[in-house]
XYZ file of C-alpha atoms in Angstrom:
573
model
C 0.000 0.000 0.000
C 1.457 3.409 -0.955
C 2.505 5.572 1.949
C -0.128 8.251 1.248
C -2.893 5.646 1.484
C -1.520 4.403 4.788
C -1.523 7.935 6.148
C -5.080 8.469 4.940
C -6.199 5.194 6.544
C -4.488 6.145 9.810
C -6.104 9.591 9.765
C -9.564 8.080 9.164
C -9.052 5.576 11.985
C -8.011 8.323 14.395
C -10.998 10.460 13.392
C -13.292 7.538 14.197
C -11.577 7.163 17.572
C -12.034 10.874 18.252
C -15.722 10.822 17.264
C -16.351 7.837 19.522
C -14.743 9.463 22.566
C -16.557 12.723 21.826
C -19.854 10.819 21.712
C -19.084 9.450 25.181
C -18.061 12.896 26.447
C -21.162 14.666 25.133
C -23.770 12.489 26.797
C -26.283 14.461 28.813
C -24.898 16.115 31.885
C -26.815 14.052 34.448
C -25.460 10.845 32.900
C -21.801 11.807 32.954
C -22.175 13.319 36.447
C -23.920 10.348 38.041
C -22.865 7.259 36.125
C -19.218 6.779 36.896
C -17.635 9.142 34.373
C -16.940 12.300 36.379
C -15.471 11.867 39.857
C -16.172 14.170 42.763
C -12.543 15.267 42.437
C -13.231 16.315 38.840
C -15.338 19.177 40.117
C -12.485 20.387 42.318
C -10.550 21.019 39.109
C -13.573 22.619 37.428
C -14.306 24.907 40.359
C -10.675 26.011 40.770
C -10.405 26.731 37.042
C -13.648 28.729 37.259
C -12.271 30.698 40.224
C -9.077 31.525 38.316
C -11.121 32.617 35.293
C -13.227 34.846 37.551
C -10.144 36.534 38.982
C -10.481 34.964 42.438
C -7.162 33.129 42.251
C -6.379 29.474 42.903
C -9.167 28.659 45.331
C -12.086 26.270 45.553
C -14.385 28.130 47.906
C -13.329 31.689 47.048
C -11.741 32.112 50.487
C -8.975 29.556 51.063
C -6.072 29.427 48.567
C -5.109 25.936 47.496
C -2.520 23.975 45.538
C -4.686 20.851 45.584
C -4.816 20.276 41.831
C -2.655 19.244 38.886
C -1.658 22.602 37.367
C -1.273 21.887 33.646
C -4.790 20.510 33.260
C -6.473 23.213 35.346
C -4.663 25.988 33.500
C -5.795 24.444 30.197
C -9.399 24.733 31.415
C -9.256 28.410 32.384
C -9.885 29.769 28.836
C -12.965 27.543 28.524
C -14.438 29.072 31.683
C -13.516 32.572 30.581
C -15.372 32.073 27.303
C -18.409 30.266 28.728
C -20.273 33.318 29.957
C -21.073 31.724 33.300
C -22.584 28.533 31.871
C -21.647 25.783 34.383
C -22.031 22.908 31.908
C -20.428 24.086 28.655
C -16.870 24.340 30.057
C -17.148 20.764 31.300
C -18.081 19.545 27.834
C -15.135 21.512 26.445
C -12.877 19.897 29.055
C -14.086 16.412 28.133
C -13.590 17.211 24.450
C -9.992 18.195 25.180
C -9.521 14.908 27.029
C -11.013 13.021 24.060
C -8.451 14.677 21.784
C -5.573 13.732 24.092
C -6.856 10.152 24.233
C -6.918 9.989 20.436
C -3.345 11.266 20.228
C -2.255 8.727 22.842
C -3.834 5.984 20.730
C -1.599 7.025 17.840
C 1.460 6.957 20.124
C 0.559 3.473 21.381
C 0.585 2.305 17.761
C 3.771 4.191 16.934
C 5.738 2.806 19.889
C 4.417 -0.732 19.367
C 5.251 -0.591 15.661
C 8.953 -0.407 16.517
C 8.782 -3.963 17.872
C 5.711 -5.557 16.269
C 3.939 -5.763 12.934
C 1.172 -3.528 11.640
C -1.633 -5.916 12.611
C -0.430 -6.477 16.172
C 0.264 -2.777 16.716
C -3.115 -1.703 15.322
C -4.913 -4.336 17.404
C -3.144 -3.149 20.573
C -4.042 0.469 19.813
C -7.685 -0.536 19.239
C -7.806 -2.519 22.484
C -6.345 0.481 24.295
C -8.698 3.142 23.001
C -11.882 1.012 23.089
C -11.339 -0.638 26.459
C -13.814 0.378 29.176
C -11.097 1.539 31.554
C -9.684 3.938 28.951
C -13.099 5.131 27.771
C -14.297 5.957 31.254
C -11.017 7.297 32.652
C -10.574 9.484 29.575
C -13.946 11.071 30.311
C -13.417 11.433 34.065
C -12.908 15.204 33.968
C -9.474 14.919 35.569
C -5.923 15.187 34.254
C -5.693 11.439 33.593
C -5.803 11.586 29.783
C -3.474 14.620 29.647
C -0.872 12.906 31.834
C -1.112 9.689 29.792
C -0.462 11.599 26.578
C 2.541 13.396 28.053
C 3.956 10.073 29.279
C 3.420 8.483 25.862
C 4.980 11.465 24.069
C 8.068 11.500 26.296
C 8.464 7.717 25.988
C 8.119 7.843 22.200
C 10.686 10.632 21.880
C 13.129 8.803 24.146
C 12.805 5.586 22.137
C 13.095 7.279 18.745
C 15.536 10.147 19.278
C 17.719 9.446 22.308
C 18.079 5.801 23.248
C 19.026 4.374 19.797
C 21.902 6.832 19.317
C 25.358 6.136 20.693
C 26.043 9.823 21.361
C 22.873 11.924 21.124
C 23.389 15.644 20.814
C 22.677 17.794 23.888
C 19.671 19.330 22.121
C 17.919 15.949 22.178
C 18.422 15.614 25.910
C 17.112 19.147 26.313
C 13.935 18.305 24.382
C 13.501 15.092 26.374
C 13.934 17.073 29.594
C 11.216 19.502 28.506
C 8.866 16.618 27.677
C 9.549 15.020 31.060
C 8.868 18.395 32.665
C 5.460 18.391 30.977
C 4.905 14.885 32.368
C 5.572 16.049 35.927
C 3.557 19.283 35.653
C 0.631 17.271 34.272
C 0.766 14.905 37.249
C 3.328 14.920 40.049
C 3.824 11.141 40.129
C 5.330 11.508 36.654
C 8.567 12.055 38.564
C 8.826 8.256 38.617
C 9.122 8.287 34.815
C 12.020 10.742 35.110
C 13.709 8.312 37.497
C 13.040 5.311 35.230
C 14.348 7.017 32.085
C 17.474 8.288 33.848
C 18.294 4.887 35.314
C 17.617 3.155 31.999
C 20.013 5.452 30.146
C 22.719 5.119 32.798
C 22.572 1.334 32.438
C 22.677 1.699 28.655
C 25.754 3.943 28.873
C 27.527 1.357 30.984
C 26.740 -1.377 28.447
C 28.040 0.792 25.604
C 31.095 1.858 27.636
C 30.343 5.508 26.880
C 32.784 8.021 28.366
C 31.839 9.410 31.739
C 31.760 12.959 30.382
C 28.598 12.056 28.492
C 26.816 11.788 31.831
C 26.781 15.574 31.908
C 24.192 15.524 29.145
C 21.821 13.741 31.515
C 21.773 16.865 33.675
C 19.611 18.413 30.972
C 16.786 16.080 32.015
C 16.295 17.487 35.543
C 16.881 20.984 34.172
C 14.018 20.477 31.729
C 11.808 19.201 34.541
C 12.661 22.234 36.668
C 11.904 24.551 33.767
C 8.245 23.532 33.913
C 7.760 22.177 37.407
C 10.186 24.501 39.169
C 7.898 27.584 39.287
C 5.023 25.460 40.586
C 7.314 23.859 43.174
C 8.438 27.273 44.389
C 4.834 28.439 44.586
C 3.934 25.359 46.643
C 6.713 25.981 49.124
C 5.957 29.706 49.450
C 2.194 29.262 49.640
C 1.921 26.193 51.866
C 5.374 25.736 53.359
C 5.680 22.312 51.758
C 6.803 20.986 48.359
C 3.741 18.747 48.348
C 0.472 19.893 46.830
C -2.433 20.168 49.271
C -4.223 17.210 47.695
C -1.106 15.032 47.837
C -0.519 15.746 51.511
C -4.159 15.006 52.325
C -4.413 11.804 50.294
C -2.196 9.683 52.530
C -3.837 10.998 55.697
C -7.323 10.318 54.349
C -6.331 6.846 53.210
C -5.315 6.041 56.778
C -8.336 7.790 58.289
C -10.703 5.862 55.979
C -9.203 2.500 57.001
C -12.348 1.416 58.833
C -14.547 2.753 56.013
C -12.959 0.281 53.570
C -12.361 -2.464 56.175
C -8.574 -2.090 56.009
C -8.033 -1.574 59.723
C -9.013 0.365 62.859
C -9.961 4.037 62.948
C -6.811 5.254 64.727
C -4.383 4.618 61.850
C -4.380 8.307 60.873
C -2.573 8.994 64.136
C -0.588 5.803 64.681
C 0.429 5.148 61.081
C -0.136 2.121 58.845
C 0.152 -1.380 60.236
C 1.033 -4.587 58.404
C -2.560 -5.620 57.676
C -3.375 -2.171 56.280
C -0.391 -2.282 53.925
C -1.154 -5.851 52.894
C -4.753 -4.905 52.136
C -3.538 -2.161 49.803
C -1.046 -4.480 48.124
C -3.805 -7.005 47.451
C -6.191 -4.361 46.180
C -3.452 -2.774 44.099
C -2.647 -6.081 42.389
C -6.350 -6.802 41.850
C -6.655 -3.545 39.899
C -4.378 -5.136 37.298
C -7.415 -7.174 36.246
C -8.701 -4.142 34.362
C -5.617 -3.946 32.130
C -7.263 -3.279 28.758
C -6.506 -6.568 27.003
C -7.396 -8.744 30.010
C -10.320 -6.818 31.484
C -13.033 -8.516 29.441
C -11.723 -11.982 30.395
C -11.907 -11.368 34.141
C -15.237 -9.578 33.752
C -16.627 -12.605 31.908
C -15.412 -14.923 34.682
C -17.193 -12.838 37.337
C -20.378 -12.598 35.237
C -20.432 -16.339 34.625
C -19.956 -17.006 38.325
C -22.868 -14.696 39.178
C -25.108 -16.434 36.616
C -24.288 -19.860 38.066
C -24.675 -18.724 41.672
C -21.019 -19.392 42.437
C -19.628 -15.878 42.392
C -17.126 -16.460 45.191
C -15.646 -19.567 43.614
C -15.335 -17.985 40.180
C -13.828 -14.824 41.665
C -11.209 -16.920 43.462
C -10.558 -18.833 40.238
C -10.089 -15.518 38.449
C -7.541 -14.458 41.051
C -5.594 -17.691 40.582
C -5.748 -17.250 36.803
C -4.492 -13.682 37.148
C -1.553 -14.776 39.284
C -0.618 -17.525 36.838
C -0.947 -15.069 33.944
C 1.464 -12.640 35.631
C 3.907 -15.462 36.273
C 3.685 -16.677 32.669
C 4.059 -13.123 31.411
C 7.263 -12.653 33.375
C 8.706 -15.858 31.952
C 7.691 -14.851 28.421
C 9.331 -11.433 28.702
C 12.461 -13.059 30.077
C 12.540 -15.428 27.106
C 12.715 -12.591 24.565
C 16.422 -12.187 25.197
C 17.139 -15.596 23.675
C 14.928 -15.254 20.577
C 16.317 -13.852 17.328
C 14.982 -10.406 16.462
C 13.319 -9.827 19.843
C 16.183 -8.718 22.051
C 15.477 -5.079 21.136
C 12.222 -5.321 23.078
C 14.271 -4.669 26.193
C 14.203 -1.008 25.139
C 10.766 -0.638 26.714
C 11.754 -2.104 30.072
C 11.922 1.407 31.523
C 8.105 1.556 31.143
C 7.845 -1.568 33.281
C 10.167 -0.008 35.853
C 7.995 3.119 35.855
C 4.904 0.946 36.377
C 6.602 -0.903 39.227
C 7.528 2.353 40.958
C 3.915 3.539 40.736
C 2.628 0.256 42.133
C 5.108 0.371 44.998
C 4.410 4.020 45.851
C 0.630 3.653 46.013
C 0.665 0.216 47.623
C 3.267 0.855 50.321
C 3.202 4.569 51.156
C 0.684 6.896 49.523
C -2.188 4.383 49.611
C -5.656 5.464 48.471
C -7.452 2.267 47.464
C -10.413 4.213 46.130
C -8.166 6.105 43.672
C -6.103 3.232 42.265
C -7.861 2.956 38.919
C -6.862 6.402 37.715
C -3.545 6.368 39.576
C -2.544 3.280 37.589
C -3.582 4.607 34.195
C 0.101 4.809 33.096
C 0.422 1.116 33.990
C -2.429 0.381 31.594
C -0.587 2.351 28.909
C 2.562 0.251 29.409
C 0.388 -2.873 29.298
C -1.025 -1.753 25.934
C 2.497 -1.644 24.477
C 3.207 -5.045 25.981
C 0.006 -6.483 24.508
C 1.211 -5.585 21.002
C 4.364 -7.644 21.534
C 2.405 -10.590 22.897
C -0.013 -10.394 19.986
C 2.924 -10.462 17.575
C 4.194 -13.584 19.324
C 0.731 -15.106 18.965
C 0.585 -14.259 15.260
C 4.027 -15.818 14.745
C 2.876 -18.936 16.571
C -0.308 -19.048 14.484
C 1.557 -19.357 11.183
C 3.450 -22.411 12.431
C 0.395 -24.379 13.596
C -1.844 -26.915 11.915
C -5.037 -25.965 10.122
C -7.148 -27.184 13.049
C -5.142 -25.112 15.561
C -5.396 -22.022 13.356
C -9.169 -22.398 13.044
C -9.508 -22.842 16.796
C -7.450 -19.711 17.374
C -9.549 -17.712 14.892
C -12.748 -18.857 16.635
C -11.344 -17.874 20.028
C -10.263 -14.523 18.623
C -13.715 -13.871 17.156
C -15.360 -14.685 20.496
C -12.954 -12.307 22.246
C -13.674 -9.489 19.784
C -17.449 -9.916 20.178
C -17.255 -9.986 23.969
C -14.872 -7.016 23.982
C -17.125 -4.954 21.685
C -20.231 -5.652 23.794
C -18.379 -4.838 27.004
C -16.958 -1.654 25.529
C -20.327 -0.424 24.290
C -22.194 -1.205 27.514
C -19.624 0.622 29.625
C -19.499 3.621 27.287
C -23.193 4.476 27.421
C -24.322 2.998 30.720
C -27.276 4.731 32.399
C -27.245 3.110 35.842
C -26.355 5.776 38.458
C -23.271 5.106 40.569
C -22.718 8.377 42.419
C -25.266 10.518 44.199
C -23.328 13.800 44.237
C -25.372 15.313 41.401
C -28.664 14.765 43.254
C -27.128 15.861 46.557
C -26.256 19.249 45.096
C -29.899 19.835 44.217
C -31.057 18.595 47.606
C -28.783 21.041 49.427
C -30.032 23.990 47.396
C -33.622 22.895 48.021
C -33.205 22.367 51.756
C -30.778 25.017 53.008
C -30.895 28.807 53.079
C -28.866 31.014 50.777
C -27.114 32.708 53.693
C -25.901 29.442 55.223
C -22.370 28.037 54.982
C -22.185 24.312 54.265
C -19.293 22.138 55.426
C -18.698 18.940 53.426
C -15.817 16.490 53.279
C -16.500 15.192 49.744
C -17.592 18.501 48.323
C -16.334 18.789 44.735
C -19.581 18.241 42.835
C -21.759 19.918 45.435
C -19.473 22.946 45.701
C -19.529 23.372 41.929
C -23.219 22.766 41.223
C -24.957 24.164 44.277
C -25.574 27.852 44.937
C -24.268 27.761 48.473
C -20.971 28.681 50.096
C -19.375 25.244 50.495
C -16.257 24.716 52.636
C -14.089 21.657 52.054
C -13.493 19.685 55.244
C -11.253 16.787 54.184
C -8.284 19.016 53.357
C -7.811 18.203 49.685
C -8.361 21.821 48.651
C -8.303 23.487 52.080
C -5.079 23.178 54.093
C -6.619 24.836 57.161
C -9.206 22.061 57.364
C -6.434 19.521 56.838
C -4.501 20.888 59.807
C -7.682 20.774 61.904
C -8.185 17.126 60.959
C -4.605 16.184 61.800
C -4.660 17.943 65.167
C -8.150 16.755 66.143
C -9.541 20.291 66.207
C -12.289 19.921 63.624
C -15.057 21.089 65.989
C -13.141 24.291 66.658
C -12.595 24.740 62.932
C -16.314 24.422 62.227
C -16.899 27.132 64.817
C -14.205 29.466 63.462
C -15.518 29.124 59.880
C -19.091 29.722 61.116
C -20.313 26.615 59.324
C -24.064 26.278 59.738
C -24.765 22.896 58.150
C -22.575 19.798 57.974
C -23.334 17.239 55.285
C -21.673 13.992 54.255
C -21.919 10.234 54.309
C -22.897 8.878 57.712
C -19.690 6.821 58.002
C -17.517 9.858 57.278
C -19.265 11.939 59.948
C -18.805 9.121 62.433
C -15.066 8.852 61.652
C -14.238 12.570 61.788
C -16.870 13.983 64.144
C -17.512 10.955 66.334
C -21.290 11.040 65.825
C -22.703 7.735 67.028
C -25.376 5.920 64.981
C -27.900 6.537 67.782
C -27.238 10.260 67.820
C -27.321 10.350 64.040
C -30.776 8.777 63.945
C -32.108 11.295 66.436
C -30.494 14.528 65.270
C -29.567 14.157 61.581
C -31.724 14.271 58.485
C -31.416 11.354 56.090
C -30.993 12.837 52.627
C -33.814 11.987 50.217
C -33.745 8.192 50.540
C -37.070 7.900 48.737
C -35.993 8.667 45.189
C -32.284 7.940 45.320
C -31.814 4.341 44.242
C -29.982 3.087 46.194
C -30.278 5.541 49.110
C -27.304 7.879 49.304
C -26.296 7.094 52.886
C -25.673 10.818 53.393
C -27.032 12.811 56.308
C -27.178 16.487 57.249
C -27.456 18.466 60.466
C -27.425 22.074 61.586
C -24.787 22.786 64.159
C -27.317 24.670 66.239
C -29.093 21.360 66.801
C -32.071 22.324 64.672
C -32.919 19.622 62.150
C -33.063 20.452 58.463
C -36.585 20.359 57.150
C -37.042 16.926 55.601
C -38.524 17.477 52.138
C -38.879 14.168 50.366
C -40.701 12.422 47.576
C -41.828 14.079 44.342
C -41.713 17.640 45.707
C -38.025 17.337 46.579
C -37.217 15.803 43.221
C -38.982 18.610 41.371
C -37.258 21.300 43.414
C -33.845 19.685 42.944
C -34.380 19.270 39.205
C -35.269 22.930 38.904
C -31.981 23.938 40.529
C -29.509 21.556 38.899
C -27.974 22.294 35.486
C -30.130 20.856 32.700
C -29.644 17.161 32.002
C -30.018 17.491 28.239
C -28.110 19.942 26.091
């Protein structure tokens, strides 16, 4: 096929990918807000970007300055809010469209990197699995920096593999460009620093193998300089503003992970003060490894195992069998990767080992120190990217094996492949346009506007969506975007903080209020209002109370739904 036809085919394929992700992103607002696309944290980014656009500075509530966000993504959103004319929904659609574009570009980079080590068919199949997998579809439309960071990682990795690593003595300019790209990785998401470490170590090992003169090491200094060029100003701002190099959200994440130990059955409630114990760490290691089941190429297999178990009434047994299968698959994968060194024409695959090192550093950091079991899926998105590259190599091995088999074996493999494609397509479609609500934040925002006064200040721990959508002054209490609240949590002075901020109403999930405010279930039943359990399916589990002791008027049923619907942004655009 002539080169121009290949380029045209690639362009058409990427346009189809873009249109598909845009179709997911432009579903009605209630769907993307309630059905597992947008996280509560997504609205932290939206609200901070809106505050910057309005000239209020980097703040969530308009009062407390914060560094609790990933700067590159939020700064990209500011023009959308400036041009929206106050529309709360349009900038979000623009944000999701930007994420769809980044996802499409990452798909091209998956193919381009894979094509260095695999054929056209295997590389194209891996790119298709990546972009159409449920985890990528939903995480690319989550309203956070996930897709931006993945693209920056893919771009830096591609440049390193094409323009630096293959050359015996790359010019300093190439290291400078790589440093700038790595700086964009870190400014898009702080844990990108692990990629900087992986690339640096990989090149040092390569220099030793090539017996390059030690003076060439000086070129590597251009990598941290490039990182500092982009991340340095933000780092300085963090230190000056908060007295710490860590962003507010990063500092709060580990504390909250420990504080929520009892919420997720990982340990007792006092871990936030005493520190993690062995069982807590082990629970995160197990959960962290289990997240690997949603690696794009394997996700549909493990999902099918769980579905089949549920249909046969043996969910526990099938789930355990899936875990055993996953462990054996990881073991077999390690042996297969090790075997590449001895096979002709495959030793160059070791060039991508730095991506595996990067993935391992992420897994170790979030399993052993940072924690955050309820964030793992998006935290491990770069791992899924590395797995997509790996899947292309494994597919190429499978195609090579196919051509050496008997006719019967080839037909069996084709049948298995067809079944996989059908199952994958059905799974992808159902997860892309699902309408079953998962999160209640969207409805809670309407409930708060319908049941509180305009002059009241509302304190909420998980307040991203509510703070963005409601017309009330909402103060963050879990410290992600409010370092004063974080200090109050750490020192056990939350009651005093509520008093100093003159917070009138406290709202959150009953378990969260019990953990941080010590409200017993008996007291909660007598003094707190259950939030609209009638029309939320399932009930939200959230409660509300006025600090004066006066109960919030309990408006439920159809009247509450109508009032909430009148306040929320329109569901259909």
